[in-house]
mmCIF file of C-alpha atoms in Angstrom:
data_model
loop_
_atom_site.group_PDB
_atom_site.id
_atom_site.type_symbol
_atom_site.label_atom_id
_atom_site.label_comp_id
_atom_site.label_asym_id
_atom_site.label_seq_id
_atom_site.Cartn_x
_atom_site.Cartn_y
_atom_site.Cartn_z
ATOM 1 C CA MET Y 28 -4.103 19.144 -8.048
ATOM 2 C CA ARG Y 29 -3.111 19.765 -11.666
ATOM 3 C CA GLU Y 30 0.178 17.939 -11.166
ATOM 4 C CA ASN Y 31 -1.467 14.898 -9.565
ATOM 5 C CA ARG Y 32 -3.721 14.593 -12.603
ATOM 6 C CA TYR Y 33 -0.730 14.055 -14.868
ATOM 7 C CA PHE Y 34 0.729 11.509 -12.486
ATOM 8 C CA PHE Y 35 -2.523 9.529 -12.720
ATOM 9 C CA TYR Y 36 -2.387 9.723 -16.516
ATOM 10 C CA LEU Y 37 1.075 8.135 -16.580
ATOM 11 C CA VAL Y 38 0.178 5.346 -14.126
ATOM 12 C CA SER Y 39 -3.211 4.598 -15.710
ATOM 13 C CA LEU Y 40 -1.784 4.626 -19.240
ATOM 14 C CA ASN Y 41 0.728 1.930 -18.310
ATOM 15 C CA MET Y 42 -2.003 -0.097 -16.576
ATOM 16 C CA LEU Y 43 -4.410 0.014 -19.519
ATOM 17 C CA THR Y 44 -1.772 -0.647 -22.184
ATOM 18 C CA ASN Y 45 -0.888 -3.920 -20.493
ATOM 19 C CA VAL Y 46 -4.474 -5.193 -20.381
ATOM 20 C CA THR Y 47 -4.111 -7.007 -23.709
ATOM 21 C CA MET Y 48 -0.403 -7.705 -24.006
ATOM 22 C CA PHE Y 49 2.070 -9.804 -22.080
ATOM 23 C CA VAL Y 50 0.651 -9.559 -18.545
ATOM 24 C CA PRO Y 51 -2.571 -11.561 -19.201
ATOM 25 C CA HIS Y 52 -0.613 -13.995 -21.365
ATOM 26 C CA VAL Y 53 1.732 -14.825 -18.451
ATOM 27 C CA LEU Y 54 -1.113 -15.006 -15.926
ATOM 28 C CA ILE Y 55 -3.109 -17.326 -18.187
ATOM 29 C CA GLU Y 56 -0.066 -19.601 -18.442
ATOM 30 C CA GLU Y 57 0.151 -19.604 -14.628
ATOM 31 C CA ARG Y 58 -3.618 -19.789 -13.976
ATOM 32 C CA PHE Y 59 -3.378 -23.158 -12.187
ATOM 33 C CA ARG Y 60 0.110 -22.522 -10.750
ATOM 34 C CA GLY Y 61 -0.216 -19.334 -8.709
ATOM 35 C CA GLY Y 62 -1.516 -16.806 -11.210
ATOM 36 C CA MET Y 63 -4.114 -15.452 -8.762
ATOM 37 C CA SER Y 64 -1.714 -15.226 -5.816
ATOM 38 C CA SER Y 65 0.900 -13.578 -8.088
ATOM 39 C CA ALA Y 66 -1.681 -10.912 -8.940
ATOM 40 C CA VAL Y 67 -2.398 -10.268 -5.251
ATOM 41 C CA ALA Y 68 1.317 -10.195 -4.363
ATOM 42 C CA SER Y 69 2.008 -7.793 -7.222
ATOM 43 C CA VAL Y 70 -0.365 -5.210 -5.740
ATOM 44 C CA LEU Y 71 1.610 -5.224 -2.474
ATOM 45 C CA ILE Y 72 5.016 -5.122 -4.201
ATOM 46 C CA GLY Y 73 4.024 -2.654 -6.923
ATOM 47 C CA MET Y 74 2.333 -0.227 -4.532
ATOM 48 C CA THR Y 75 5.233 -0.414 -2.057
ATOM 49 C CA LEU Y 76 7.696 0.569 -4.796
ATOM 50 C CA LEU Y 77 5.330 3.286 -6.041
ATOM 51 C CA ILE Y 78 4.927 4.801 -2.543
ATOM 52 C CA LEU Y 79 8.661 4.686 -1.759
ATOM 53 C CA PHE Y 80 9.483 6.353 -5.091
ATOM 54 C CA THR Y 81 6.872 9.106 -4.900
ATOM 55 C CA MET Y 82 7.916 9.977 -1.336
ATOM 56 C CA GLN Y 83 11.336 10.918 -2.759
ATOM 57 C CA LEU Y 84 9.732 13.272 -5.312
ATOM 58 C CA LYS Y 85 8.558 15.516 -2.467
ATOM 59 C CA LYS Y 86 12.070 15.993 -1.098
ATOM 60 C CA ILE Y 87 13.653 17.710 -4.137
ATOM 61 C CA ASP Y 88 12.112 20.505 -6.185
ATOM 62 C CA HIS Y 89 11.922 19.725 -9.912
ATOM 63 C CA PHE Y 90 13.129 16.178 -9.309
ATOM 64 C CA THR Y 91 14.783 14.244 -12.167
ATOM 65 C CA LEU Y 92 16.859 11.090 -12.008
ATOM 66 C CA PRO Y 93 19.820 12.537 -13.998
ATOM 67 C CA LYS Y 94 19.991 15.390 -11.481
ATOM 68 C CA VAL Y 95 20.027 12.961 -8.520
ATOM 69 C CA LEU Y 96 22.658 10.741 -10.131
ATOM 70 C CA GLN Y 97 24.842 13.735 -10.996
ATOM 71 C CA ASN Y 98 24.789 15.097 -7.448
ATOM 72 C CA ALA Y 99 25.026 11.870 -5.442
ATOM 73 C CA TYR Y 100 26.900 9.242 -7.476
ATOM 74 C CA PRO Y 101 30.353 8.993 -9.117
ATOM 75 C CA THR Y 102 30.692 9.012 -12.922
ATOM 76 C CA TRP Y 103 31.741 5.330 -13.102
ATOM 77 C CA PHE Y 104 28.315 4.391 -11.688
ATOM 78 C CA ARG Y 105 26.178 7.181 -13.169
ATOM 79 C CA VAL Y 106 27.031 6.669 -16.854
ATOM 80 C CA PRO Y 107 26.543 2.867 -17.219
ATOM 81 C CA TYR Y 108 23.492 2.921 -14.950
ATOM 82 C CA THR Y 109 21.865 5.668 -17.039
ATOM 83 C CA VAL Y 110 22.624 3.751 -20.254
ATOM 84 C CA LEU Y 111 21.087 0.585 -18.779
ATOM 85 C CA LEU Y 112 17.922 2.415 -17.735
ATOM 86 C CA GLY Y 113 17.675 4.162 -21.109
ATOM 87 C CA LEU Y 114 17.800 0.780 -22.859
ATOM 88 C CA PHE Y 115 15.092 -0.528 -20.520
ATOM 89 C CA TRP Y 116 12.775 2.314 -21.501
ATOM 90 C CA MET Y 117 13.575 1.803 -25.169
ATOM 91 C CA THR Y 118 12.779 -1.931 -24.890
ATOM 92 C CA ALA Y 119 9.520 -1.259 -23.024
ATOM 93 C CA GLY Y 120 8.282 0.872 -25.916
ATOM 94 C CA ALA Y 121 9.704 -1.368 -28.634
ATOM 95 C CA THR Y 122 8.096 -4.613 -27.377
ATOM 96 C CA SER Y 123 4.735 -2.877 -27.042
ATOM 97 C CA LEU Y 124 4.937 -1.500 -30.570
ATOM 98 C CA ILE Y 125 6.098 -4.793 -32.114
ATOM 99 C CA SER Y 126 3.296 -6.695 -30.394
ATOM 100 C CA TYR Y 127 0.582 -4.330 -31.648
ATOM 101 C CA THR Y 128 2.142 -4.267 -35.106
ATOM 102 C CA GLU Y 129 1.659 -8.030 -35.322
ATOM 103 C CA MET Y 130 -1.940 -7.766 -34.065
ATOM 104 C CA THR Y 131 -2.695 -4.990 -36.574
ATOM 105 C CA ARG Y 132 -1.224 -6.938 -39.483
ATOM 106 C CA ARG Y 133 -2.978 -10.148 -38.609
ATOM 107 C CA PHE Y 134 -6.459 -8.870 -37.710
ATOM 108 C CA LEU Y 135 -6.871 -5.478 -39.414
ATOM 109 C CA SER Y 136 -4.623 -5.414 -42.474
ATOM 110 C CA PRO Y 137 -3.339 -8.903 -43.444
ATOM 111 C CA GLU Y 138 -2.109 -7.707 -46.871
ATOM 112 C CA THR Y 139 0.291 -5.151 -45.389
ATOM 113 C CA SER Y 140 3.774 -6.191 -44.295
ATOM 114 C CA SER Y 141 4.741 -5.979 -40.624
ATOM 115 C CA MET Y 142 7.802 -3.914 -41.495
ATOM 116 C CA LEU Y 143 5.690 -1.257 -43.243
ATOM 117 C CA ILE Y 144 3.223 -0.974 -40.317
ATOM 118 C CA LEU Y 145 6.063 -0.849 -37.791
ATOM 119 C CA GLY Y 146 7.955 1.726 -39.880
ATOM 120 C CA ILE Y 147 4.905 4.052 -40.005
ATOM 121 C CA LEU Y 148 4.313 3.731 -36.256
ATOM 122 C CA LEU Y 149 8.001 4.314 -35.523
ATOM 123 C CA LEU Y 150 8.034 7.528 -37.580
ATOM 124 C CA LEU Y 151 5.045 8.770 -35.565
ATOM 125 C CA VAL Y 152 6.643 7.767 -32.243
ATOM 126 C CA VAL Y 153 10.011 9.336 -33.080
ATOM 127 C CA GLY Y 154 8.383 12.567 -34.290
ATOM 128 C CA VAL Y 155 6.293 13.056 -31.135
ATOM 129 C CA SER Y 156 8.923 11.782 -28.653
ATOM 130 C CA TYR Y 157 11.042 14.682 -29.847
ATOM 131 C CA MET Y 158 8.663 17.210 -28.228
ATOM 132 C CA GLU Y 159 9.185 18.904 -24.872
ATOM 133 C CA SER Y 160 7.788 17.143 -21.785
ATOM 134 C CA ASP Y 161 4.966 19.596 -21.058
ATOM 135 C CA LEU Y 162 3.663 19.571 -24.667
ATOM 136 C CA LEU Y 163 3.819 15.780 -24.724
ATOM 137 C CA MET Y 164 1.792 15.482 -21.517
ATOM 138 C CA TYR Y 165 -0.898 17.792 -22.909
ATOM 139 C CA GLY Y 166 -1.168 15.398 -25.868
ATOM 140 C CA VAL Y 167 -1.359 12.419 -23.497
ATOM 141 C CA GLU Y 168 -4.228 14.136 -21.707
ATOM 142 C CA VAL Y 169 -6.209 14.595 -24.929
ATOM 143 C CA VAL Y 170 -5.738 10.949 -25.972
ATOM 144 C CA PHE Y 171 -6.554 9.806 -22.468
ATOM 145 C CA ILE Y 172 -9.829 11.748 -22.345
ATOM 146 C CA VAL Y 173 -10.937 10.521 -25.787
ATOM 147 C CA VAL Y 174 -9.828 6.871 -25.671
ATOM 148 C CA VAL Y 175 -10.103 5.714 -22.057
ATOM 149 C CA PRO Y 176 -13.904 6.140 -21.626
ATOM 150 C CA LEU Y 177 -14.441 3.955 -24.717
ATOM 151 C CA VAL Y 178 -12.006 1.317 -23.417
ATOM 152 C CA VAL Y 179 -13.728 1.289 -20.014
ATOM 153 C CA PHE Y 180 -17.103 0.923 -21.776
ATOM 154 C CA LEU Y 181 -15.871 -2.117 -23.757
ATOM 155 C CA LEU Y 182 -14.317 -3.749 -20.679
ATOM 156 C CA GLY Y 183 -17.467 -3.100 -18.656
ATOM 157 C CA LYS Y 184 -19.654 -4.507 -21.417
ATOM 158 C CA SER Y 185 -17.642 -7.730 -21.465
ATOM 159 C CA LEU Y 186 -18.370 -8.305 -17.765
ATOM 160 C CA PHE Y 187 -22.150 -8.279 -18.399
ATOM 161 C CA SER Y 188 -22.054 -10.209 -21.667
ATOM 162 C CA LYS Y 189 -24.158 -13.376 -21.942
ATOM 163 C CA THR Y 190 -21.108 -15.131 -23.401
ATOM 164 C CA MET Y 191 -19.148 -14.615 -20.180
ATOM 165 C CA ASN Y 192 -18.996 -17.952 -18.308
ATOM 166 C CA TRP Y 193 -18.460 -17.219 -14.614
ATOM 167 C CA ILE Y 194 -18.142 -20.937 -13.752
ATOM 168 C CA GLU Y 195 -14.876 -21.043 -15.732
ATOM 169 C CA VAL Y 196 -13.685 -17.965 -13.828
ATOM 170 C CA THR Y 197 -14.616 -19.550 -10.476
ATOM 171 C CA ASP Y 198 -12.612 -22.636 -11.435
ATOM 172 C CA VAL Y 199 -9.450 -20.496 -11.735
ATOM 173 C CA ILE Y 200 -10.211 -18.509 -8.561
ATOM 174 C CA THR Y 201 -10.222 -21.745 -6.539
ATOM 175 C CA HIS Y 202 -6.451 -21.951 -7.226
ATOM 176 C CA THR Y 203 -5.827 -18.674 -5.376
ATOM 177 C CA TRP Y 204 -3.947 -20.410 -2.540
ATOM 178 C CA ASN Y 205 -1.248 -21.829 -4.848
ATOM 179 C CA ALA Y 206 2.106 -20.118 -4.182
ATOM 180 C CA PRO Y 207 2.912 -17.135 -6.449
ATOM 181 C CA SER Y 208 5.581 -17.530 -9.133
ATOM 182 C CA LEU Y 209 8.455 -15.185 -9.945
ATOM 183 C CA LYS Y 210 7.323 -15.080 -13.569
ATOM 184 C CA GLY Y 211 3.802 -14.089 -12.535
ATOM 185 C CA ILE Y 212 4.974 -11.408 -10.104
ATOM 186 C CA GLY Y 213 7.478 -10.060 -12.646
ATOM 187 C CA ALA Y 214 4.692 -9.614 -15.202
ATOM 188 C CA THR Y 215 1.941 -8.229 -12.964
ATOM 189 C CA THR Y 216 4.086 -5.688 -11.104
ATOM 190 C CA TYR Y 217 4.739 -4.045 -14.483
ATOM 191 C CA VAL Y 218 1.131 -2.834 -14.388
ATOM 192 C CA PHE Y 219 2.130 -0.421 -11.589
ATOM 193 C CA SER Y 220 5.391 0.740 -13.236
ATOM 194 C CA GLY Y 221 3.980 3.865 -14.890
ATOM 195 C CA TYR Y 222 5.131 5.922 -11.897
ATOM 196 C CA THR Y 223 8.778 5.467 -12.948
ATOM 197 C CA ASN Y 224 8.186 7.851 -15.864
ATOM 198 C CA MET Y 225 8.048 10.572 -13.201
ATOM 199 C CA LEU Y 226 11.842 10.425 -12.967
ATOM 200 C CA ILE Y 227 11.715 12.796 -15.960
ATOM 201 C CA PHE Y 228 8.178 14.253 -15.934
ATOM 202 C CA SER Y 229 8.394 15.293 -12.279
ATOM 203 C CA ARG Y 230 10.490 18.251 -13.440
ATOM 204 C CA SER Y 231 7.464 19.723 -15.250
ATOM 205 C CA PHE Y 232 4.617 18.142 -13.257
ATOM 206 C CA PRO Y 233 5.597 17.586 -9.604
ATOM 207 C CA ALA Y 234 3.096 15.336 -7.787
ATOM 208 C CA ARG Y 235 1.972 15.673 -4.181
ATOM 209 C CA LEU Y 236 0.075 12.482 -3.423
ATOM 210 C CA ARG Y 237 -2.003 11.636 -0.369
ATOM 211 C CA LYS Y 238 -3.167 8.316 1.139
ATOM 212 C CA ILE Y 239 -6.442 8.386 -0.804
ATOM 213 C CA HIS Y 240 -4.490 8.636 -4.083
ATOM 214 C CA TYR Y 241 -2.445 5.539 -3.213
ATOM 215 C CA LEU Y 242 -5.617 3.663 -2.274
ATOM 216 C CA ILE Y 243 -7.252 4.557 -5.602
ATOM 217 C CA MET Y 244 -4.190 3.444 -7.587
ATOM 218 C CA GLY Y 245 -3.960 0.144 -5.683
ATOM 219 C CA LEU Y 246 -7.637 -0.646 -6.305
ATOM 220 C CA LEU Y 247 -7.418 0.455 -9.933
ATOM 221 C CA GLY Y 248 -4.334 -1.695 -10.576
ATOM 222 C CA PHE Y 249 -5.865 -4.772 -8.950
ATOM 223 C CA SER Y 250 -9.129 -4.297 -10.899
ATOM 224 C CA ILE Y 251 -7.264 -4.009 -14.195
ATOM 225 C CA ILE Y 252 -5.133 -7.099 -13.492
ATOM 226 C CA MET Y 253 -8.220 -9.160 -12.614
ATOM 227 C CA THR Y 254 -10.082 -7.851 -15.656
ATOM 228 C CA SER Y 255 -7.263 -8.605 -18.074
ATOM 229 C CA PHE Y 256 -6.700 -12.054 -16.531
ATOM 230 C CA LEU Y 257 -10.208 -13.410 -15.949
ATOM 231 C CA ILE Y 258 -12.332 -12.025 -18.814
ATOM 232 C CA PRO Y 259 -10.547 -14.102 -21.537
ATOM 233 C CA ILE Y 260 -10.985 -17.177 -19.326
ATOM 234 C CA GLY Y 261 -14.693 -16.415 -18.976
ATOM 235 C CA PHE Y 262 -15.113 -16.109 -22.752
ATOM 236 C CA LEU Y 263 -12.736 -18.808 -23.995
ATOM 237 C CA GLY Y 264 -12.750 -21.370 -21.151
ATOM 238 C CA SER Y 265 -10.206 -22.091 -18.439
ATOM 239 C CA TYR Y 266 -8.503 -24.855 -20.447
ATOM 240 C CA SER Y 267 -8.934 -23.814 -24.085
ATOM 241 C CA VAL Y 268 -7.792 -20.215 -23.434
ATOM 242 C CA GLU Y 269 -4.131 -21.308 -23.585
ATOM 243 C CA HIS Y 270 -4.479 -22.332 -27.236
ATOM 244 C CA TYR Y 271 -4.913 -18.716 -28.408
ATOM 245 C CA SER Y 272 -1.831 -16.675 -29.370
ATOM 246 C CA PHE Y 273 -3.748 -13.448 -28.678
ATOM 247 C CA PRO Y 274 -6.445 -14.364 -26.125
ATOM 248 C CA TRP Y 275 -7.718 -10.809 -25.765
ATOM 249 C CA VAL Y 276 -8.190 -10.447 -29.529
ATOM 250 C CA ALA Y 277 -10.224 -13.680 -29.581
ATOM 251 C CA THR Y 278 -12.226 -12.374 -26.619
ATOM 252 C CA ALA Y 279 -12.986 -9.082 -28.362
ATOM 253 C CA ASP Y 280 -13.987 -11.007 -31.492
ATOM 254 C CA ALA Y 281 -16.508 -12.987 -29.413
ATOM 255 C CA MET Y 282 -18.206 -9.804 -28.172
ATOM 256 C CA ARG Y 283 -21.136 -8.163 -29.958
ATOM 257 C CA MET Y 284 -22.607 -4.644 -29.798
ATOM 258 C CA GLU Y 285 -26.280 -5.602 -30.075
ATOM 259 C CA PHE Y 286 -27.699 -2.078 -29.697
ATOM 260 C CA PHE Y 287 -24.938 -0.104 -31.388
ATOM 261 C CA PHE Y 288 -24.132 0.796 -34.986
ATOM 262 C CA ILE Y 289 -20.965 -1.326 -34.886
ATOM 263 C CA GLU Y 290 -21.799 -4.999 -34.456
ATOM 264 C CA ARG Y 291 -18.342 -6.494 -33.890
ATOM 265 C CA VAL Y 292 -16.138 -5.181 -31.095
ATOM 266 C CA LEU Y 293 -12.844 -6.408 -32.558
ATOM 267 C CA GLY Y 294 -12.198 -3.482 -34.950
ATOM 268 C CA PRO Y 295 -12.800 -0.621 -32.464
ATOM 269 C CA PHE Y 296 -11.021 -2.588 -29.753
ATOM 270 C CA LEU Y 297 -7.813 -2.954 -31.786
ATOM 271 C CA ILE Y 298 -7.855 0.672 -32.942
ATOM 272 C CA LEU Y 299 -8.335 1.991 -29.396
ATOM 273 C CA TYR Y 300 -5.541 -0.162 -28.023
ATOM 274 C CA LEU Y 301 -3.262 0.703 -30.924
ATOM 275 C CA ALA Y 302 -3.725 4.374 -29.937
ATOM 276 C CA LEU Y 303 -2.979 3.605 -26.276
ATOM 277 C CA SER Y 304 0.039 1.485 -27.178
ATOM 278 C CA THR Y 305 1.455 4.177 -29.471
ATOM 279 C CA ILE Y 306 1.087 6.963 -26.892
ATOM 280 C CA SER Y 307 2.588 4.671 -24.217
ATOM 281 C CA THR Y 308 5.605 4.009 -26.460
ATOM 282 C CA ILE Y 309 5.970 7.746 -27.074
ATOM 283 C CA VAL Y 310 6.098 8.347 -23.303
ATOM 284 C CA HIS Y 311 8.647 5.547 -22.792
ATOM 285 C CA TRP Y 312 10.901 6.782 -25.574
ATOM 286 C CA HIS Y 313 10.648 10.368 -24.418
ATOM 287 C CA VAL Y 314 11.924 9.272 -20.984
ATOM 288 C CA GLY Y 315 14.616 7.033 -22.499
ATOM 289 C CA CYS Y 316 15.739 9.860 -24.797
ATOM 290 C CA GLN Y 317 15.963 12.303 -21.868
ATOM 291 C CA LEU Y 318 18.069 9.807 -19.896
ATOM 292 C CA PHE Y 319 20.597 9.493 -22.729
ATOM 293 C CA ASP Y 320 20.307 13.245 -23.218
ATOM 294 C CA SER Y 321 21.925 13.829 -19.826
ATOM 295 C CA LEU Y 322 25.118 12.016 -20.878
ATOM 296 C CA PHE Y 323 26.084 14.166 -23.881
ATOM 297 C CA SER Y 324 27.215 17.764 -24.206
ATOM 298 C CA MET Y 325 26.492 18.271 -27.929
ATOM 299 C CA PRO Y 326 23.536 20.506 -29.008
ATOM 300 C CA LYS Y 327 20.179 19.190 -27.732
ATOM 301 C CA LYS Y 328 18.586 18.900 -31.155
ATOM 302 C CA ARG Y 329 21.394 16.782 -32.582
ATOM 303 C CA ARG Y 330 21.725 14.442 -29.583
ATOM 304 C CA ARG Y 331 17.983 13.743 -29.549
ATOM 305 C CA GLN Y 332 18.057 12.985 -33.258
ATOM 306 C CA ILE Y 333 20.911 10.530 -32.713
ATOM 307 C CA VAL Y 334 19.290 8.793 -29.716
ATOM 308 C CA LEU Y 335 15.879 8.422 -31.359
ATOM 309 C CA GLY Y 336 17.544 7.256 -34.571
ATOM 310 C CA VAL Y 337 19.316 4.506 -32.606
ATOM 311 C CA PHE Y 338 16.017 3.553 -30.909
ATOM 312 C CA PHE Y 339 14.394 3.339 -34.355
ATOM 313 C CA LEU Y 340 17.068 0.994 -35.741
ATOM 314 C CA LEU Y 341 17.187 -1.174 -32.584
ATOM 315 C CA THR Y 342 13.420 -1.695 -32.779
ATOM 316 C CA LEU Y 343 13.605 -2.790 -36.416
ATOM 317 C CA ALA Y 344 16.411 -5.203 -35.473
ATOM 318 C CA LEU Y 345 14.387 -6.543 -32.534
ATOM 319 C CA GLN Y 346 11.395 -7.092 -34.793
ATOM 320 C CA LYS Y 347 13.597 -9.127 -37.168
ATOM 321 C CA VAL Y 348 15.030 -11.226 -34.310
ATOM 322 C CA LEU Y 349 11.596 -11.953 -32.801
ATOM 323 C CA GLY Y 350 10.277 -13.831 -35.793
ATOM 324 C CA ASN Y 351 6.894 -14.913 -34.379
ATOM 325 C CA GLU Y 352 4.579 -14.333 -31.418
ATOM 326 C CA HIS Y 353 6.001 -17.273 -29.433
ATOM 327 C CA GLU Y 354 9.521 -15.842 -29.513
ATOM 328 C CA MET Y 355 8.094 -12.416 -28.734
ATOM 329 C CA TYR Y 356 6.243 -13.688 -25.630
ATOM 330 C CA SER Y 357 9.269 -15.686 -24.483
ATOM 331 C CA PHE Y 358 11.475 -12.578 -24.777
ATOM 332 C CA ALA Y 359 8.881 -10.354 -23.071
ATOM 333 C CA THR Y 360 8.416 -12.777 -20.163
ATOM 334 C CA ARG Y 361 12.149 -12.875 -19.417
ATOM 335 C CA TRP Y 362 12.370 -9.107 -19.813
ATOM 336 C CA LEU Y 363 9.467 -8.523 -17.411
ATOM 337 C CA THR Y 364 11.130 -10.661 -14.715
ATOM 338 C CA PHE Y 365 14.496 -8.933 -15.149
ATOM 339 C CA ARG Y 366 12.700 -5.562 -15.154
ATOM 340 C CA LEU Y 367 11.258 -6.251 -11.684
ATOM 341 C CA PHE Y 368 14.776 -6.420 -10.196
ATOM 342 C CA ALA Y 369 15.823 -3.362 -12.229
ATOM 343 C CA GLU Y 370 12.825 -1.450 -10.867
ATOM 344 C CA ILE Y 371 13.665 -2.425 -7.273
ATOM 345 C CA SER Y 372 17.253 -1.256 -7.844
ATOM 346 C CA LEU Y 373 15.950 2.014 -9.332
ATOM 347 C CA VAL Y 374 13.886 2.791 -6.233
ATOM 348 C CA ALA Y 375 16.851 1.916 -3.986
ATOM 349 C CA VAL Y 376 19.219 4.109 -6.053
ATOM 350 C CA VAL Y 377 16.784 7.027 -5.910
ATOM 351 C CA MET Y 378 16.225 6.682 -2.139
ATOM 352 C CA TYR Y 379 19.943 6.542 -1.383
ATOM 353 C CA GLY Y 380 20.780 9.298 -3.877
ATOM 354 C CA VAL Y 381 18.157 11.713 -2.509
ATOM 355 C CA ARG Y 382 19.269 11.061 1.062
ATOM 356 C CA ARG Y 383 22.936 11.609 0.193
ATOM 357 C CA TRP Y 384 22.203 14.745 -1.813
ATOM 358 C CA LYS Y 385 20.097 16.287 0.950
ATOM 359 C CA LYS Y 386 22.833 15.615 3.497
ATOM 360 C CA SER Y 387 25.520 17.229 1.361
ATOM 361 C CA SER Y 388 23.456 20.320 0.475
#
C-alpha cells in the first residue's frame, strides 16, 4: 500500500494546487454558459484517462515513459514527442509559479519586485528538482502532511461561514443543464492530471490501484472542483465575482478566524498555497527534466544542470512576456485546452506502446 500512498500524493497535490489558480477563473467565466456541466463532464473524462493510464502501469515492471518510447517507437517519433512533453511539464510548473509570484507580490510583499520573488522561488525549485525521485517524494510527503490538513480546515471553514451566500450558489447551479464548453472541460480536466507524473515516478513507486481507489479519486476531484468554483461565488456574488482578478484571494480576505489567534485568513492562505504551488512546480520540473534526460548521453549531472538552467531562463522570459494577470489567464486558458488533447494523445501513445512492447518481448 506504500506505493499507492505516493500515487495519491501526486494526484491530490495537483488537485489542491489548482483550487485557487486558473481552473476556478475559467469556470467563473463560464458560470452561466456551461460551467457546471463542464465540471461534471470533466470528472468522466479525467477519470477515464486516469484509469486507462494506470492500467498500463501494471503491465510493465518499473514503468517509465522513456522506456516505453524507446522500446516501441522509432527515433523520429520518440525524440520530438519527448521534447514536446518535456516543454508541457516545464510550462505547467512555470505558469503556476508566475501566478503565485504575482499574488505574493501584490498581497504579501508589494514593495518587492516580481522578478526578485520569482528568482528566489526558481532557485529553490531548481535546487530541489535536481534530487532523485525517491528523495523528492519523501519531501512531498512531509509537505503534504503538514500543509494539507490546514488547507482542508480553511476550505471547510469557508463552507460554514456566515458570509457564504448559498442563494448566489443556487443561482449558478440552476444553469447546470447548459451544454459544457471546450474551454471549461480543458480547464477542469487538469485537476485530474496529477496521475501523469507517474510516467516517471512509477519507476520508484509502482501503484496497484483498485476500484475503491478510483472511486475516492473521482469523488475527491469533483468535490475540489465544486469547492474552488462555488465558494468564491457564495462570498462575492454570482455577478460581481467576475470583476476580481484573483477571486480566491478576495474570498480568503473576506474570511475571519473568530476563535483563533490569527484574525484574517488571507496571510496563512497565501503562504499555504505558495508552499503547495512550489512543491507542485518541483514535481513538474523533476518529471520534465527526467524526460529530457532520456535524450542525452552526456553525464547525468551535467545534462540535468543544462535542462534545469534552460527551464529557469524560459520561465523568466515567460514572466516578461505575460505582462499582467489578464495576459497570464488568457495564455493559461489556451494552454489548458491544448493540454487536454496532449493528455489524450499521451494516454493513447502509452496504451499502444505498452501493447506493442509486450507483443515483441
